[in-house]
PDB file of C-alpha atoms in Angstrom:
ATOM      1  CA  UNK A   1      14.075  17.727 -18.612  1.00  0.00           C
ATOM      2  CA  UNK A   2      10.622  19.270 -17.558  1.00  0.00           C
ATOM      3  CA  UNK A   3       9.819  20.241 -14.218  1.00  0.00           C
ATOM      4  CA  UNK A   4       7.572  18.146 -11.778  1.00  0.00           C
ATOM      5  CA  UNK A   5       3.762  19.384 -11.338  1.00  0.00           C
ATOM      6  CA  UNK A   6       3.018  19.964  -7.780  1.00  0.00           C
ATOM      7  CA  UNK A   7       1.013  21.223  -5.297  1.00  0.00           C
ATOM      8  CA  UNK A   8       1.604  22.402  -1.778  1.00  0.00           C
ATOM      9  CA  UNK A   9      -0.964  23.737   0.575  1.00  0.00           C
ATOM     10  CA  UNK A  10      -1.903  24.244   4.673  1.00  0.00           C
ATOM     11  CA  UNK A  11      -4.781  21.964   5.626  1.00  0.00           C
ATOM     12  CA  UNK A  12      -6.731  21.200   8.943  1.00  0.00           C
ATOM     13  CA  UNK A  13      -6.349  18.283  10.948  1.00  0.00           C
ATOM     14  CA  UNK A  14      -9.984  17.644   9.588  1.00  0.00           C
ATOM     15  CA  UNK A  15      -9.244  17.660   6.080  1.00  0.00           C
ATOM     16  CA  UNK A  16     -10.266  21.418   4.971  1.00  0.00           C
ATOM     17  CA  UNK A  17      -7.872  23.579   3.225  1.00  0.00           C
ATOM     18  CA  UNK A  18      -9.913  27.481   3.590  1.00  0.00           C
ATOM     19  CA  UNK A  19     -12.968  28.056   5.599  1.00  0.00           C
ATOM     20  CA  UNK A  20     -16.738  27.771   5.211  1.00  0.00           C
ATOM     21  CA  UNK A  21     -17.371  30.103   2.097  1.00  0.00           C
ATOM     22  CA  UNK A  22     -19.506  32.756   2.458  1.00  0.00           C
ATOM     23  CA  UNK A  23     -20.730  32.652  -1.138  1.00  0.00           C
ATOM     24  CA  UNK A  24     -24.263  32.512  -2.042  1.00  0.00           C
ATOM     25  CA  UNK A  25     -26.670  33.358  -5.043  1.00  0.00           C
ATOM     26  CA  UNK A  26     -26.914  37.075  -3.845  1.00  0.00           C
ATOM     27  CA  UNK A  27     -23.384  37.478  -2.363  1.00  0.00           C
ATOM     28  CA  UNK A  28     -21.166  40.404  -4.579  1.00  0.00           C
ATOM     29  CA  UNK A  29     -17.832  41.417  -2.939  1.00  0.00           C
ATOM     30  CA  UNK A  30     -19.370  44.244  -1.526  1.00  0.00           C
ATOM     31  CA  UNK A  31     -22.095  42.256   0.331  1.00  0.00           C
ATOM     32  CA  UNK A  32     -19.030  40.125   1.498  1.00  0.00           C
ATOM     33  CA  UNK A  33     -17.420  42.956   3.499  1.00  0.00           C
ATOM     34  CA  UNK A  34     -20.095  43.712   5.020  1.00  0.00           C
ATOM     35  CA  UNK A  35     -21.037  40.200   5.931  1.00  0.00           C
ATOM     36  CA  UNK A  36     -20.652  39.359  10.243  1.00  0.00           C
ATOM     37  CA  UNK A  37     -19.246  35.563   9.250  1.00  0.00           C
ATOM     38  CA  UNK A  38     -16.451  37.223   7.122  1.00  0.00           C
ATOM     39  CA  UNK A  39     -14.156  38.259  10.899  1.00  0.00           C
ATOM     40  CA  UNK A  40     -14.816  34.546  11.435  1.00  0.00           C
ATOM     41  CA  UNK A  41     -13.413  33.119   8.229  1.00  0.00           C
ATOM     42  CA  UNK A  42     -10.708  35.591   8.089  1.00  0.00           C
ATOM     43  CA  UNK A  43      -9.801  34.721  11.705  1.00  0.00           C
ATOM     44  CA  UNK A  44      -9.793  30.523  11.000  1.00  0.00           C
ATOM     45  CA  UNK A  45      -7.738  31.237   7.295  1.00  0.00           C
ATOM     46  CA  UNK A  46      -5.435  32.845   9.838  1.00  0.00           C
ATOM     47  CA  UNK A  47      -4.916  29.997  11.770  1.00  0.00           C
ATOM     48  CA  UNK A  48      -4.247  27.909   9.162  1.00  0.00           C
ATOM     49  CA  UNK A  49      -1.526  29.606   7.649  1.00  0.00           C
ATOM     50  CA  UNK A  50      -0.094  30.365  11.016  1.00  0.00           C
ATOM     51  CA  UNK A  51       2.787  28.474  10.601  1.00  0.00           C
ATOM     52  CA  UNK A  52       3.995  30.717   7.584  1.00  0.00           C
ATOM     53  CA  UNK A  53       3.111  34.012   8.302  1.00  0.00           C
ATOM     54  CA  UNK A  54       6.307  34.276  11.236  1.00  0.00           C
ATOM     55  CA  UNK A  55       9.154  32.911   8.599  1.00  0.00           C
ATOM     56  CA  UNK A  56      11.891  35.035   7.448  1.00  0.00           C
ATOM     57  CA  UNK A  57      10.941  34.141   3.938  1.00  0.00           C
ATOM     58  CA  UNK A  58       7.336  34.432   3.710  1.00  0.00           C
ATOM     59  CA  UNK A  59       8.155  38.387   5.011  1.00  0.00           C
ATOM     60  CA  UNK A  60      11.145  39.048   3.062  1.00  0.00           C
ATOM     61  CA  UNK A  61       8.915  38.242  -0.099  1.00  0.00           C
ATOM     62  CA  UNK A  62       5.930  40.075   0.758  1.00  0.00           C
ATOM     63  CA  UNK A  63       7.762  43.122   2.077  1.00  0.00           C
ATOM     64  CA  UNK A  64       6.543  42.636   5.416  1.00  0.00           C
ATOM     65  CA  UNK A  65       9.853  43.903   7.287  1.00  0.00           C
ATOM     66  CA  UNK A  66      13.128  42.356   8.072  1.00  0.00           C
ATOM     67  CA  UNK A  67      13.497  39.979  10.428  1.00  0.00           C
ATOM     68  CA  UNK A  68      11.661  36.720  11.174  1.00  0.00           C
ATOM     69  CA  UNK A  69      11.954  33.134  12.067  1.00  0.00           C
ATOM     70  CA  UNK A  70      14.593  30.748  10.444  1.00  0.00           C
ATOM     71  CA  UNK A  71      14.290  27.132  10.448  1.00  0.00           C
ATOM     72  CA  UNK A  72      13.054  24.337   9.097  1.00  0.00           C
ATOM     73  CA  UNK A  73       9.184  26.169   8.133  1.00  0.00           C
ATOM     74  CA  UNK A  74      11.904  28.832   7.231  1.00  0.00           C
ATOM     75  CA  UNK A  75      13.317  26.333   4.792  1.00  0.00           C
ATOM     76  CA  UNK A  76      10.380  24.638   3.238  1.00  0.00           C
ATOM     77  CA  UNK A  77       8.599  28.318   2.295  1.00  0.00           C
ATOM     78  CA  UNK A  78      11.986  29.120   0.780  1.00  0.00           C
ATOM     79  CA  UNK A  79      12.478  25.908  -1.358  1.00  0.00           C
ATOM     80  CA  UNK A  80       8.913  25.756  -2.161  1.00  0.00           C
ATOM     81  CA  UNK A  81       9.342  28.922  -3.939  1.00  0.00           C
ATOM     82  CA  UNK A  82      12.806  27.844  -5.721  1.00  0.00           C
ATOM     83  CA  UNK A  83      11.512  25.180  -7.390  1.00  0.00           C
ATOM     84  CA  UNK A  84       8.741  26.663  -8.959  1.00  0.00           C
ATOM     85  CA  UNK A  85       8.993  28.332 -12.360  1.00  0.00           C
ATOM     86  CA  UNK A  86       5.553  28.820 -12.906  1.00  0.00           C
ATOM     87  CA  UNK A  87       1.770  28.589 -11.487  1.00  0.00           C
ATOM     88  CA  UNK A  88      -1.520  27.331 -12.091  1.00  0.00           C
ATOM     89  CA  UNK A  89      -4.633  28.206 -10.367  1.00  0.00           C
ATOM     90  CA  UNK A  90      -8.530  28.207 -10.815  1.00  0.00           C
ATOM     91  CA  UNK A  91     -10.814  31.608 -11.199  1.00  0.00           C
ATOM     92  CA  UNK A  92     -12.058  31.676  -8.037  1.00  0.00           C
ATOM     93  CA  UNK A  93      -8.663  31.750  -6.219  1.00  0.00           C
ATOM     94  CA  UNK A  94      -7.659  34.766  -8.891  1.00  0.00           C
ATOM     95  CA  UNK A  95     -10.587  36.289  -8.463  1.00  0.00           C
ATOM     96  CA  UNK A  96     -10.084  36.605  -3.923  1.00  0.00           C
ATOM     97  CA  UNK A  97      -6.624  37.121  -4.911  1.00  0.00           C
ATOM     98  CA  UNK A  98      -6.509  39.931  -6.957  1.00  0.00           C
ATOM     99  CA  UNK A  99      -8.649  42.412  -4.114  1.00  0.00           C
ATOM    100  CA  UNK A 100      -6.005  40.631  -1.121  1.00  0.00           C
ATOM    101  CA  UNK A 101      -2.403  40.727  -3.158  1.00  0.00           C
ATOM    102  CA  UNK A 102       0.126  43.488  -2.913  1.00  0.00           C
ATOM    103  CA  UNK A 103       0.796  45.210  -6.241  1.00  0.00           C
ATOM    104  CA  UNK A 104       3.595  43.080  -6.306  1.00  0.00           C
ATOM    105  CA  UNK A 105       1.788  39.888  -5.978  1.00  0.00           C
ATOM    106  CA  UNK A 106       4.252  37.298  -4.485  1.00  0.00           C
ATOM    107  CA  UNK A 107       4.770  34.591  -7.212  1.00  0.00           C
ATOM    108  CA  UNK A 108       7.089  36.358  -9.487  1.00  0.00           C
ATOM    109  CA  UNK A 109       6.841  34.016 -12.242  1.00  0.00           C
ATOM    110  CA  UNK A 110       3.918  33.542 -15.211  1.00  0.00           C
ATOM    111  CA  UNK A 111       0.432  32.331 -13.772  1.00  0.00           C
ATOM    112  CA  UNK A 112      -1.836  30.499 -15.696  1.00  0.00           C
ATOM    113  CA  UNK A 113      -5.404  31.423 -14.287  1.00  0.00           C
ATOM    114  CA  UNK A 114      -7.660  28.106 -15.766  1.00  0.00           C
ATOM    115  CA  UNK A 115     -11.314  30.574 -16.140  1.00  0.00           C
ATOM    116  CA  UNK A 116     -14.297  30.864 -19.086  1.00  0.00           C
ATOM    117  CA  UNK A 117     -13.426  34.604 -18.683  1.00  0.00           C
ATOM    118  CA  UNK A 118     -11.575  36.276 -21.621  1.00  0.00           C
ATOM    119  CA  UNK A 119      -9.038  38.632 -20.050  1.00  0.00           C
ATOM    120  CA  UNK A 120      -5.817  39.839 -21.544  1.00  0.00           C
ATOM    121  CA  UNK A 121      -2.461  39.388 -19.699  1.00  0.00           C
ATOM    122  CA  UNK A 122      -2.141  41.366 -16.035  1.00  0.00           C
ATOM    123  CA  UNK A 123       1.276  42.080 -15.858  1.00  0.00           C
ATOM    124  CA  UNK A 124       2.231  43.162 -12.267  1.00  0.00           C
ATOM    125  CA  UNK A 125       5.642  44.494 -10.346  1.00  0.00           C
ATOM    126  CA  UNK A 126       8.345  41.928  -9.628  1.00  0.00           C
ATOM    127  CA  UNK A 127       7.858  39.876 -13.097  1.00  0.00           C
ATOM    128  CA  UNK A 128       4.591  38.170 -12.434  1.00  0.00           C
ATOM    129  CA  UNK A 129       2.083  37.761 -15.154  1.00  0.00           C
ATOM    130  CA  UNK A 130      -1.077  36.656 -14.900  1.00  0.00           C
ATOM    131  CA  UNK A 131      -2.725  34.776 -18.182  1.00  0.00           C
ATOM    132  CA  UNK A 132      -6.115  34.216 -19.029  1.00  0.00           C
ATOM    133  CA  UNK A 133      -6.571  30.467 -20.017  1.00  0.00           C
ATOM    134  CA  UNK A 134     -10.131  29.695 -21.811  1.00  0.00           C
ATOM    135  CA  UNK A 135      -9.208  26.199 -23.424  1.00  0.00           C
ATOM    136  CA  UNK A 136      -8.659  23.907 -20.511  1.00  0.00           C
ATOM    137  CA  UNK A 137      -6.606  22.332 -17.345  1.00  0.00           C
ATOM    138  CA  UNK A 138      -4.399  20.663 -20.284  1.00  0.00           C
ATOM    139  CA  UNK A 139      -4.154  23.617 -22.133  1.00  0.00           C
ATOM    140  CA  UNK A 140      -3.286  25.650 -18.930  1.00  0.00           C
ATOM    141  CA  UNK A 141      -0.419  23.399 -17.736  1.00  0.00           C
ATOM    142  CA  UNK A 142       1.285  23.141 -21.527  1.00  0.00           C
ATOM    143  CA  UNK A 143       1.514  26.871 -21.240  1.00  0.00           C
ATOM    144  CA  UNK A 144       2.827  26.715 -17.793  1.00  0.00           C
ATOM    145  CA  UNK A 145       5.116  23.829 -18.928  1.00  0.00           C
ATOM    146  CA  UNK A 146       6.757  26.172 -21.356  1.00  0.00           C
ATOM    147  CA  UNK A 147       6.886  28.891 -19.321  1.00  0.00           C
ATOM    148  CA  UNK A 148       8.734  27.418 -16.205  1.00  0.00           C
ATOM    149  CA  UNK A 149      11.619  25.912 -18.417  1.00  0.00           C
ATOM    150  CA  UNK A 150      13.136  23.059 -16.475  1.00  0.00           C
ATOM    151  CA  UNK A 151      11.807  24.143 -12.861  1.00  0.00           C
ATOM    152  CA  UNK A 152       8.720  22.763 -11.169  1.00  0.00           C
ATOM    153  CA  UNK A 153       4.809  23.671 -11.878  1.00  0.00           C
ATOM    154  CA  UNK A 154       2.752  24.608  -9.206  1.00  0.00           C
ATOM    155  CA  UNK A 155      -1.207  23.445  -9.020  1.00  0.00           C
ATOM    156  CA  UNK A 156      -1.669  26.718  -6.525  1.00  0.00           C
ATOM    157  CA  UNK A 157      -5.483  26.217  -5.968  1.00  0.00           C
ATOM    158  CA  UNK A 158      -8.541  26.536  -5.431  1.00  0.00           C
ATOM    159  CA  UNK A 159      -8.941  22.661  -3.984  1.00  0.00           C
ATOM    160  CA  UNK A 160     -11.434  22.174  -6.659  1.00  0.00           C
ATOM    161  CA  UNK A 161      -8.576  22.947  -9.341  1.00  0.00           C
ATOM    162  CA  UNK A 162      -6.269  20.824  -7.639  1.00  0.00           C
ATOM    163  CA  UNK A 163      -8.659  17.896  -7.405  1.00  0.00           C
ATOM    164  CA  UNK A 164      -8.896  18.187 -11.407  1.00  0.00           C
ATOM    165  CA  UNK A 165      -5.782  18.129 -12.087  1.00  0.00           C
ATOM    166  CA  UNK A 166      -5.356  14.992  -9.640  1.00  0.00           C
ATOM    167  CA  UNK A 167      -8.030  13.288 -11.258  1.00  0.00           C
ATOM    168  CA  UNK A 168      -6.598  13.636 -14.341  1.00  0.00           C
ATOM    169  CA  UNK A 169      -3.103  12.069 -13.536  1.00  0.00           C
ATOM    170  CA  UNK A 170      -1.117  15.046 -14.196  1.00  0.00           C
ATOM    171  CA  UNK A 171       0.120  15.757 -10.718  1.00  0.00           C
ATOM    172  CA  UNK A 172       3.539  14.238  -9.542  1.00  0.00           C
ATOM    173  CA  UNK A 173       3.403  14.684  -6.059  1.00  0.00           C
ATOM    174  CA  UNK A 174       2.450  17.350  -3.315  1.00  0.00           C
ATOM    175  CA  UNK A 175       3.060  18.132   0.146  1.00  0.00           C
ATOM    176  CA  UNK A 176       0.406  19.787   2.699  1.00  0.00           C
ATOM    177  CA  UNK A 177       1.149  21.194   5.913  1.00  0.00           C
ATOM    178  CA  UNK A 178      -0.932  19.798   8.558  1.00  0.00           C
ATOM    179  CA  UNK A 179      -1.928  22.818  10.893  1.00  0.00           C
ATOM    180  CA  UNK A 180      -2.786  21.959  14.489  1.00  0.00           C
ATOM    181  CA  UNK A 181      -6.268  23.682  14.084  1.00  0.00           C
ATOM    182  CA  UNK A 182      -9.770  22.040  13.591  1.00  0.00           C
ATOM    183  CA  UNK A 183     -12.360  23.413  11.083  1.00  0.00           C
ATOM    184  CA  UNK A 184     -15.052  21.571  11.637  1.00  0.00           C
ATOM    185  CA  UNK A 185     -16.513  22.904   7.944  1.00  0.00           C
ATOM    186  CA  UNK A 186     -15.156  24.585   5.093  1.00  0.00           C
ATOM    187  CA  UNK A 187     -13.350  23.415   1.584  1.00  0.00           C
ATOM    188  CA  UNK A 188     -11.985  19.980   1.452  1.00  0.00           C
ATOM    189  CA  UNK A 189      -8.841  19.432  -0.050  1.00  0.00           C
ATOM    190  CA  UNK A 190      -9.825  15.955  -1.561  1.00  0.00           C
ATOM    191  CA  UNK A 191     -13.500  16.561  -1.997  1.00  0.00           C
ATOM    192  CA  UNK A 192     -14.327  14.927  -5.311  1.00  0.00           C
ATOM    193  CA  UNK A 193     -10.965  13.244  -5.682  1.00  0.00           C
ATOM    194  CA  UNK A 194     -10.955   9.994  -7.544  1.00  0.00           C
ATOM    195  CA  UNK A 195      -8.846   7.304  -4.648  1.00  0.00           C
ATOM    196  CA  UNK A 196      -9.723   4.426  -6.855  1.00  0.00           C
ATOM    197  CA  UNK A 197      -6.834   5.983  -9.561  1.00  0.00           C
ATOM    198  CA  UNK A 198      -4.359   7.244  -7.120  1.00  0.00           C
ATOM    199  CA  UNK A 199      -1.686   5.451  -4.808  1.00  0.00           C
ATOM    200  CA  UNK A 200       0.350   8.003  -3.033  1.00  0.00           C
ATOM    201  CA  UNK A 201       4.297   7.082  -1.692  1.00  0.00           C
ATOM    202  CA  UNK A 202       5.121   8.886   1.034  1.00  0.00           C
ATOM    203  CA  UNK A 203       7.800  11.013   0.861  1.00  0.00           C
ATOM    204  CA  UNK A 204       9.003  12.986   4.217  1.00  0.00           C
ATOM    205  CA  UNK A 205       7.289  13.774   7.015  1.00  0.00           C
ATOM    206  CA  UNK A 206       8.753  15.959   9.427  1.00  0.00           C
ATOM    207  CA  UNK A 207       7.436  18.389  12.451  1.00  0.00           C
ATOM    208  CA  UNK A 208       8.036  21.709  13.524  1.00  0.00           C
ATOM    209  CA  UNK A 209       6.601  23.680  16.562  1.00  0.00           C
ATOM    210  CA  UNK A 210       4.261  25.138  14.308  1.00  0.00           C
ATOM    211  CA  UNK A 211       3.157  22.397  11.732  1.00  0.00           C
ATOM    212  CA  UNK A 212       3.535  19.140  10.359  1.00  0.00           C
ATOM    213  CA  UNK A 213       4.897  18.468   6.994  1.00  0.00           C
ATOM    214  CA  UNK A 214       4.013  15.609   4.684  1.00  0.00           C
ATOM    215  CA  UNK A 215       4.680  14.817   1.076  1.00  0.00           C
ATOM    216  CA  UNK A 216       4.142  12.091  -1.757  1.00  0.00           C
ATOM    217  CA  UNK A 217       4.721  10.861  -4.625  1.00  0.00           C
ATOM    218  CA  UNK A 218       1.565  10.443  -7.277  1.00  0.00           C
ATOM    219  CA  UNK A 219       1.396   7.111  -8.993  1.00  0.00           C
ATOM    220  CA  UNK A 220      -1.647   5.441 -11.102  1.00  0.00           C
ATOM    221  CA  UNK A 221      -3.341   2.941  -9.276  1.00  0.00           C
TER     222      UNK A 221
END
């Protein structure tokens, strides 16, 4: 049988899944670096993810060290990454990836980048490959579907990216965990998202110390 699409992200308590952005009409990577808001964004992204960055899993698979925390975050980072057998993300998450990510970049399976750009396959340490996708979100996921076999697609981002694929009925379900920080501006997660075609079933919801976990089920409305 194939896999279940997905997503699974860290959001605020007030709805934003990354910072402000810092982008503008003049604003090249270089300019970026050098910009006084970027200690700020990099210091709320931090937050956000706060809950991760301690596990024993999240380390082990960046190379970060032995040791770490094991429990139920422990648990979720670890079964997140089971059940996916391949990815799917938007240009602009590549594109702030590829300058942040080890040379082993830590998804280890194919990812389908969804971009206008023509680019042939980036094939990096630890068996992930990056592919170029010029034809579509429905193109992207076919490829993805055949790639992954009979485990799970992931819908890794941007929010924009996931919102398309939500609007067009193709995601299964997804799970966010709720960080206990407040953004006050930044990326929605749902910005654009079409609630008069989506009823969501909740799923679990459990707490740590750290975060809260929540996931559903995607049904037509």
């Amino acid at each position: 049988m194939a896999g279940k699409v997905f997503f699974s992200v860290s959001m605020s308590l007030d709805g934003f899944s990354a910072p402000e952005s810092m982008e503008g009409p003049l604003a090249t990577p270089e300019q970026r670096k050098q910009d006084p808001r970027l200690e700020r964004w990099m210091a709320q992204w931090m937050e956000l993810q706060a809950w991760i960055f301690p596990q024993r899993f999240f380390r082990e698979n960046l190379k970060l060290g032995e040791g770490g925390e094991e429990g139920r975050d422990n648990d979720i980072a670890r079964e997140t990454f089971a059940r996916t057998g391949s990815s799917v993300m938007g240009k602009r998450m590549f594109d702030g990836g590829e300058q942040a990510w080890p040379e082993e970049a830590p998804f280890h399976t194919p990812v389908f980048v969804v971009t206008h750009q023509r680019r042939d396959p980036w094939e990096r340490p630890g068996g992930t490959t990056f592919h170029f996708v010029n034809d579509g979100i429905h193109s992207a996921l076919g490829q993805a579907r055949d790639a992954a076999g009979e485990r799970d697609i992931r819908i890794a981002g941007g929010s924009e990216t996931i919102v398309q694929y939500l609007n067009a009925g193709l995601v299964d379900e997804f799970s966010i965990a709720l960080s206990p920080v407040l953004f006050g501006a930044g990326t929605r997660l749902f910005d654009g998202v079409d609630a008069s075609r989506i009823a969501l079933e909740p799923i679990r919801s459990e707490s740590s110390s750290r975060a809260t976990h929540l996931s559903y089920a995607v049904h037509p409305r």
